[in-house]
Amino acid sequence: MKKLVNDPKNVVNEAVAGFGAAHADLVRVSADPIFIVRKDAPVAGKVGIVSGGGSGHEPMHGGFVGPGMLDAAVPGPVFTSPTPDPILAATKAVDGGAGVLHIVKNYTGDVLNFETAADLAAADGVEVRSVLVNDDVAVKDSLYTAGRRGVAGTVLVEKIAGAAADRGDDLESVALVAERVIGQVRSMGVALTPCVVPHAGQPSFTLAEDEIEIGIGIHGEPGRERIKLEPADAIVDRLLGPILDDIPFVAGDKVLLLVNGMGGTPQVELYIVFRRAAEVLAERGIEVTRTLVGNFTTSLEMQGMSITVLKLDDELTTLWDAPVQTAALRWGR
Amino acid sequence: MKKLVNDPKNVVNEAVAGFGAAHADLVRVSADPIFIVRKDAPVAGKVGIVSGGGSGHEPMHGGFVGPGMLDAAVPGPVFTSPTPDPILAATKAVDGGAGVLHIVKNYTGDVLNFETAADLAAADGVEVRSVLVNDDVAVKDSLYTAGRRGVAGTVLVEKIAGAAADRGDDLESVALVAERVIGQVRSMGVALTPCVVPHAGQPSFTLAEDEIEIGIGIHGEPGRERIKLEPADAIVDRLLGPILDDIPFVAGDKVLLLVNGMGGTPQVELYIVFRRAAEVLAERGIEVTRTLVGNFTTSLEMQGMSITVLKLDDELTTLWDAPVQTAALRWGR
Amino acid sequence: MSNDTITVDQLTDWLTRFRDLVTEQVSYLTELDSAIGDADHGSNMTRGMGAVVEKIHASPAGTVDELFKGAGMTLVTSVGGASGPLYGTFFLRIGTTAGPRTSLDAPGLAAALRAGLGGVVARGKAEAGDKTMFDVLSPALAAFDAAVDVSSDLSTAAHAAYFAAQTGRDATRALLARKGRASYLGERSIGHIDPGAASTALLFQALVETLGEE
Amino acid sequence: MSNDTITVDQLTDWLTRFRDLVTEQVSYLTELDSAIGDADHGSNMTRGMGAVVEKIHASPAGTVDELFKGAGMTLVTSVGGASGPLYGTFFLRIGTTAGPRTSLDAPGLAAALRAGLGGVVARGKAEAGDKTMFDVLSPALAAFDAAVDVSSDLSTAAHAAYFAAQTGRDATRALLARKGRASYLGERSIGHIDPGAASTALLFQALVETLGEE
Ligand SMILES: Nc1ncnc2c1ncn2[C@@H]1O[C@H](COP(=O)(O)OP(=O)(O)O)[C@@H](O)[C@H]1O
Ligand SMILES: Nc1ncnc2c1ncn2[C@@H]1O[C@H](COP(=O)(O)OP(=O)(O)O)[C@@H](O)[C@H]1O
Ligand SMILES: [Mg+2]
Ligand SMILES: [Mg+2]
Ligand SMILES: [Mg+2]
Ligand SMILES: [Mg+2]
């Protein structure tokens, strides 16, 4: 394992310190407990939005803190949910009196720790609502599992909920719009190479020189199947099929298409993927009206990508287009 | 080699097509010859700015096409300079009557092909000026070499020259400000792992499991020395020393600090690097007044990073802060 | 020492022995988790229980609720992941149910443990057969209750619980996971013992060690 | 066939043979470039000369300037990198210097080649000993000129040039590169033949083959 780190135990706190130094115009960071809030938090009268989870998915979530998106991000250890105390501290730090929305990816650890933090915040008089993101169609959603995992669709939920809070929606309304995005967004990913958790020092899984994992999770969890490497277009088709069939997306739909890099894949490849995905959607009569391409929800240095499709309507489109000013997503100001 | 590609011969044209589809709000792409121009090119009365070079360094240069930065980017084959014909076509496509600046990275191939294109453009009545970016202190600048290589400092030259053109400077002035940035920017990089050129299918160089290359070029060219892996902070110190000693940068200077990922390094690591770099500069009494962290000048999936320091003055700071609206760099609108 | 009650000191000893067991078996637990999870259950439990015991040593608890509320809070704030809140709630509920006493009799401990299980279910919504720590806790507490119904001897009850815990742990091997990270594996989760079930069995082994022979 | 002049058809044959030689030796050229450059000189030259010959076959040139200007433009627009503009300019200048003739005599070809070298220097600024194609072109043309001074036989001149070219090529091995990609290597460039020098030697080998025995 070769990494640009010092003591593996200090990866998260050193990175968060660096993030705070690099983006002092946008954020403040707390070192203990570790969390990141927008510089002007709390914003009086605005619903606060907090997300978080294990580290290693950067720019998610710290890169999305700022006007028009998150008020706070709570990074746990690499691939491990934060405990309730930093979540509680971040929640209190961004409560401007209008309550706080927790955006939680659907993993048991994240769910339980955010739940506890929400209980404690409520006990301290902060109104908290939570939404669970579960966009990964690689995992069957059924009563008999922990449910679908939350992956790159989280970015879209955070942007749109952030815009709703920014325009002055109340907590209930912000939560509803977040739920609406969650209901209309689906994703699926592929890994070409594994990732290496710094303190583990070993690849999280192994793939042969000609193998790829279809339906990979963002912590390297197994997916649907392990197959031989195929041309990019064939891989895109494998991912888009289950995504489009799930809701389903149908001819006439307007959608946002996100091609998300897993961290170690060059941009040329992401655009080759985008090209094919846009082609398939066009063939199906689905209109791509908004796009996003890049590393947003990563899995350390994993090579691979995920495709996310969000069904848009006029309101979601307006909220997507609204100004956002964060380290990783910025437009309109 | 595992890559998300179809036929390796089609990597660049498919990626450029995907880029055009993903960013149709910002750019138009020409498929033959291959180049990318901002959507509203040519802008009448504005100096046009063209850059280009081998592909594989994305988002450079296509990701920097748009208002406030480049008018056109000309991507050659992976790691190979484009020929003069697409450069000429792009130059003509962005000439709004005020002449065109070519921003060229200092590699013999790039220099010669841009030179030929400039001659041909001049023959067609387009006034062209060229500047050569050569910020890489890993290579000795001497009469006895092709000179220093152009690396991540190119992004800063393109942004600042773009802002100068945007505010209405004439060709001579835009070229002068670009030269000024070139005179004040220095970079050096490190590789932890090699990159793989798609049509080669083989790593461009090899490093043992505990080796890193200090002073790596963005095409995987050898650097100053090959050493054993060290903690991130020690590596940062190795890169910053030659950078700061070169101009030199001294106490009291205000600088822009860019930590640039080579493509395959996770963001947590880039921020760990940033943290140490900012610390070293502070110790030396150099004030970091502007920052940039991310993958800007990459080398396919190479793991590693480079550090770039630009000495700022009031004018350069104002031009840096000016609005920019491109796929990879965006603020102020 | 009577085996009809368990004192705060003995309960402290229980937690300390549990810390020792998870530490001893850290690689076993992590190995189980690497087969069907994310390979951190051993280090999660070791880190958490290490923090618990450190805190207790720094300021020993005077009452049962103080001891278990402290242990629960420490787990919640030092582990993260799924096991932190689950074990944390388990201990927190034991503490709140036991109240500010200095010892518990057999029915008292049985009631506290059952409240702890109630907390785990409230948090994790696990049911029998989901292949989680529930599949050890539930049969172990049933055996504990049954023993307490016929005898006031805590050691007897602990042995019965530990026996049931081992059976429950081993039975998770054949189950298809329906909760937690392992559930993503579907069919592929079959054939592996659940790591949380294994650590919970160690909890009852520690209780047996604390209470000594019947 | 007189060896005092070279016709457009023979010059076309020269370029075709050059294409054949770089294609035959593609891996040798690439190997040289991988030692001190970026491992593409073989494929650059093969792609470029392949395109040149394809174009000539599609529409054969009637005059020397048509032939070489076409070849030069094709190299410039199909190769990229350093060798594209350098070889391209070399051929372009040959064409413009030769003008719209249908054949060249020995002094005419010598003058055209020298103009070509002038183009390479104008573009690349290489000097003797910089470890580039210049270190083959320059001694080869000096030998060609010297031969032309004493005899009008082109074949003799071509042989003299090729001999000097081989010597020049081999002498690049000991040089420290001061131009192009290899110059980044500093000391480490010593000990390797320059790939552009090697391909330029093939250019004179092709000329010898075209003109036949003295
Ligand atoms: N919903 C749940 N209810 C009860 N126990 C659960 C639940 N989800 C997970 N567990 C238990 O937690 C264990 C995993 O703990 P651990 O590995 O420490 O956390 P994580 O899964 O977050 O990495 C599982 O083996 C299982 O016994
Ligand atoms: N400035 C120069 N003048 C003359 N020849 C040069 C110069 N720079 C490079 N060359 C020649 O070009 C050759 C390399 O060509 P090639 O590998 O095709 O291009 P690139 O270096 O762009 O990959 C070198 O071996 C050298 O002979
Ligand atoms: Mg685990
Ligand atoms: Mg975990
Ligand atoms: Mg080369
Ligand atoms: Mg090259």
Tab-separated table of N, CA and C and ligand atoms in Angstrom, chain A residues 79-80, chain C residues 33 38 40 44 81 181, ligand 4:
chain	number	residue	atom	x	y	z
A	79	PHE	N	-14.588	4.787	6.291
A	79	PHE	CA	-15.604	3.749	6.066
A	79	PHE	C	-16.361	3.354	7.328
A	80	THR	N	-16.305	4.170	8.377
A	80	THR	CA	-17.035	3.853	9.604
A	80	THR	C	-17.874	5.049	10.025
C	33	ASP	N	-16.072	-11.074	10.643
C	33	ASP	CA	-16.657	-9.898	10.002
C	33	ASP	C	-16.106	-9.700	8.597
C	38	ASP	N	-17.392	-5.970	7.126
C	38	ASP	CA	-16.320	-5.072	6.713
C	38	ASP	C	-15.092	-5.175	7.605
C	40	ASP	N	-14.280	-5.194	10.755
C	40	ASP	CA	-13.908	-4.296	11.844
C	40	ASP	C	-14.562	-4.647	13.176
C	44	ASN	N	-13.651	-2.878	16.560
C	44	ASN	CA	-14.720	-2.064	17.156
C	44	ASN	C	-14.945	-2.431	18.621
C	81	GLY	N	-20.324	2.739	13.838
C	81	GLY	CA	-20.782	1.514	13.192
C	81	GLY	C	-22.089	1.027	13.790
C	181	ARG	N	-24.892	-5.183	7.489
C	181	ARG	CA	-24.066	-5.246	6.304
C	181	ARG	C	-24.104	-6.606	5.609
E	4	MG	MG	-17.914	-1.014	10.086
